[in-house]
Coordinates of C-alpha atoms in Angstrom, one line a residue:
P562 CA 20.0 0.9 4.4
S563 CA 22.1 -1.2 2.3
R564 CA 19.4 -3.6 1.3
V565 CA 17.2 -1.6 1.0
V566 CA 16.4 -0.1 -3.1
L567 CA 13.7 2.4 -3.4
G568 CA 12.2 2.9 -7.1
D569 CA 11.8 7.1 -8.8
W570 CA 8.9 8.4 -7.4
T571 CA 8.2 6.9 -4.8
T572 CA 6.9 7.6 -1.5
I573 CA 6.5 6.6 1.7
Q574 CA 4.7 8.5 4.6
S575 CA 6.1 9.2 8.1
Q576 CA 5.4 6.3 11.7
S577 CA 6.1 4.2 8.5
A578 CA 9.5 1.1 9.4
M579 CA 11.4 -0.8 7.4
H580 CA 12.8 -4.0 9.1
S581 CA 15.1 -4.3 5.6
I582 CA 18.1 -6.6 6.9
G583 CA 16.2 -9.0 4.6
G584 CA 16.5 -6.9 1.9
V585 CA 13.4 -4.3 0.5
H586 CA 13.7 -3.4 -2.8
I587 CA 10.1 -1.2 -3.9
G588 CA 9.6 -0.2 -7.5
S589 CA 8.9 3.2 -9.1
Y590 CA 6.0 5.2 -8.2
V591 CA 5.0 3.3 -5.5
G592 CA 2.7 4.8 -2.6
I593 CA 3.2 3.8 1.5
G594 CA 1.0 5.0 3.3
Y595 CA 1.8 6.1 7.1
R596 CA 2.3 3.7 9.8
V597 CA 2.5 0.4 7.3
L598 CA 5.1 -2.3 8.8
I599 CA 7.5 -4.2 6.1
L600 CA 9.1 -7.5 8.1
S601 CA 11.8 -9.4 6.0
F602 CA 13.5 -11.8 8.5
E603 CA 11.7 -14.1 11.0
H604 CA 13.4 -16.0 13.8
R605 CA 14.0 -19.3 13.9
Y606 CA 11.8 -21.2 16.9
R607 CA 11.2 -24.2 15.2
N608 CA 14.0 -27.4 16.8
A609 CA 15.5 -23.1 17.5
K610 CA 18.8 -23.9 20.2
T611 CA 16.7 -22.0 22.9
I612 CA 13.2 -20.6 23.5
P613 CA 11.2 -19.1 21.5
F614 CA 13.5 -18.6 19.1
D615 CA 17.3 -18.8 19.6
D616 CA 19.7 -16.4 17.1
G617 CA 19.6 -17.4 13.5
I618 CA 17.7 -16.0 11.3
F619 CA 15.7 -16.3 7.6
L620 CA 16.3 -13.6 5.7
Q621 CA 13.1 -13.1 3.5
P622 CA 13.2 -10.4 1.0
V623 CA 10.2 -8.0 0.8
L624 CA 9.2 -6.9 -3.3
V625 CA 7.0 -4.2 -4.1
R626 CA 6.6 -4.1 -8.0
D627 CA 6.1 -0.1 -9.9
F628 CA 2.8 1.9 -9.3
A629 CA 1.0 -0.3 -6.2
W630 CA -0.1 1.3 -3.8
V631 CA 0.1 0.0 -0.2
G632 CA -2.5 2.1 2.8
W633 CA -2.4 3.2 6.2
G634 CA -1.3 1.2 8.9
S635 CA -1.0 -1.7 6.9
M636 CA 1.4 -5.2 7.4
L637 CA 4.1 -6.7 5.6
M638 CA 5.4 -9.5 6.4
P639 CA 8.9 -11.7 5.3
G640 CA 8.9 -13.3 1.8
V641 CA 5.9 -11.3 -0.2
E642 CA 5.9 -10.0 -2.8
I643 CA 3.5 -7.1 -3.9
G644 CA 2.2 -7.3 -7.6
E645 CA 2.8 -4.4 -10.6
G646 CA -0.4 -1.8 -9.8
A647 CA -1.5 -3.5 -6.9
I648 CA -3.6 -1.9 -4.4
V649 CA -3.1 -3.0 -0.3
S650 CA -5.9 -1.6 1.1
M651 CA -5.2 -0.1 5.1
G652 CA -5.2 -1.5 8.0
S653 CA -4.2 -5.1 6.2
V654 CA -2.6 -8.2 6.8
V655 CA -0.6 -9.3 3.9
T656 CA 1.3 -12.9 4.6
K657 CA 1.1 -14.0 0.7
S658 CA 2.3 -12.4 -2.1
V659 CA -0.6 -9.9 -4.0
P660 CA -1.1 -11.2 -8.0
P661 CA -0.5 -7.4 -10.1
L662 CA -3.2 -5.2 -10.6
A663 CA -5.1 -7.6 -7.5
I664 CA -7.1 -5.5 -4.3
V665 CA -6.2 -6.8 -1.2
L666 CA -8.7 -6.1 2.1
G667 CA -8.1 -7.6 5.2
N668 CA -6.3 -9.8 8.0
P669 CA -4.8 -12.0 6.4
A670 CA -5.4 -10.0 2.8
T671 CA -7.0 -11.5 0.4
V672 CA -8.2 -10.4 -3.3
V673 CA -11.0 -8.7 -2.9
G674 CA -11.4 -7.4 -6.8
Y675 CA -8.8 -6.4 -9.6
R676 CA -8.2 -2.8 -11.0
S677 CA -8.7 -2.6 -15.2
R678 CA -5.2 -4.1 -16.7
E679 CA -6.6 -2.3 -19.8
H680 CA -7.1 1.6 -18.2
F681 CA -3.4 0.3 -16.0
E682 CA -1.2 -0.4 -19.1
Q683 CA -3.3 3.0 -20.9
C684 CA -2.5 4.8 -18.8
K685 CA 1.5 2.7 -18.4
A686 CA 1.9 4.2 -22.5
E687 CA 0.5 7.3 -21.9
G688 CA 2.6 8.3 -18.6
R689 CA 0.1 8.4 -17.0
V690 CA 0.9 8.0 -13.2
N691 CA 0.2 9.3 -10.0
P692 CA 4.1 10.4 -8.0
H693 CA 2.1 10.3 -4.9
R694 CA 2.8 13.6 -4.0
I695 CA -0.6 15.2 -4.6
L696 CA -0.3 18.2 -2.9
E697 CA 3.2 19.2 -4.3
V698 CA 2.2 18.0 -7.9
Y699 CA -1.2 19.8 -8.4
G700 CA -2.0 22.1 -4.9
Q701 CA -4.5 20.5 -4.0
F702 CA -6.9 17.1 -4.0
E703 CA -10.3 17.6 -6.2
E704 CA -12.4 15.8 -3.8
M705 CA -15.3 14.1 -4.9
I706 CA -18.7 12.8 -2.7
P707 CA -20.4 9.3 -3.8
L708 CA -23.8 10.2 -4.8
M709 CA -25.1 7.3 -2.6
T710 CA -23.2 9.3 0.0
R711 CA -25.3 12.7 -0.7
R712 CA -28.7 10.9 -0.9
R713 CA -27.8 9.4 2.6
H714 CA -27.1 12.3 4.0
A715 CA -27.3 15.0 2.6
R716 CA -28.0 16.4 6.1
E717 CA -25.3 15.9 8.4
L718 CA -22.5 16.8 4.8
A719 CA -24.1 20.6 5.1
E720 CA -23.8 20.9 8.6
M721 CA -20.3 19.9 8.1
G722 CA -20.4 22.5 5.1
L723 CA -19.5 19.9 2.1
I724 CA -22.3 20.5 0.1
D725 CA -24.8 22.8 0.3
Q726 CA -28.3 22.8 2.3
G727 CA -30.4 22.3 -1.6
S728 CA -27.6 19.8 -3.4

């Protein structure tokens, strides 16, 4: 715990784990989803005194900058930095640092897009931030079903009670 720094309004969901011997620094307004794994060290295996590894470990801090979002079931490998405002999609394995505002996906995680810098900076300047505590702050989620999903699956959505049959 002495090697973990957490910023203000950061939320870490349950069943997540941090092996923080190498240090973990998480900024403010960061959302860490359920079952996220953060590793901050590696065993010495090259030219080790024993196999498969020995008693040496390499400390490699993990840095997660302000306003980042790490999705459910993701893994952050030793030494990576998640840039400010970046999004790590659920189930991603981050093996390299993620640029600010990037959206990454996959194993290994690759950049699939970027958030709008202009919109991000405007929200920040106006103090429009989400503390990742939706139910606590707003009381409920605002539920939306995309138009294409409504069109493609109208019957099934109606059967589930998500839309009226006539919608």
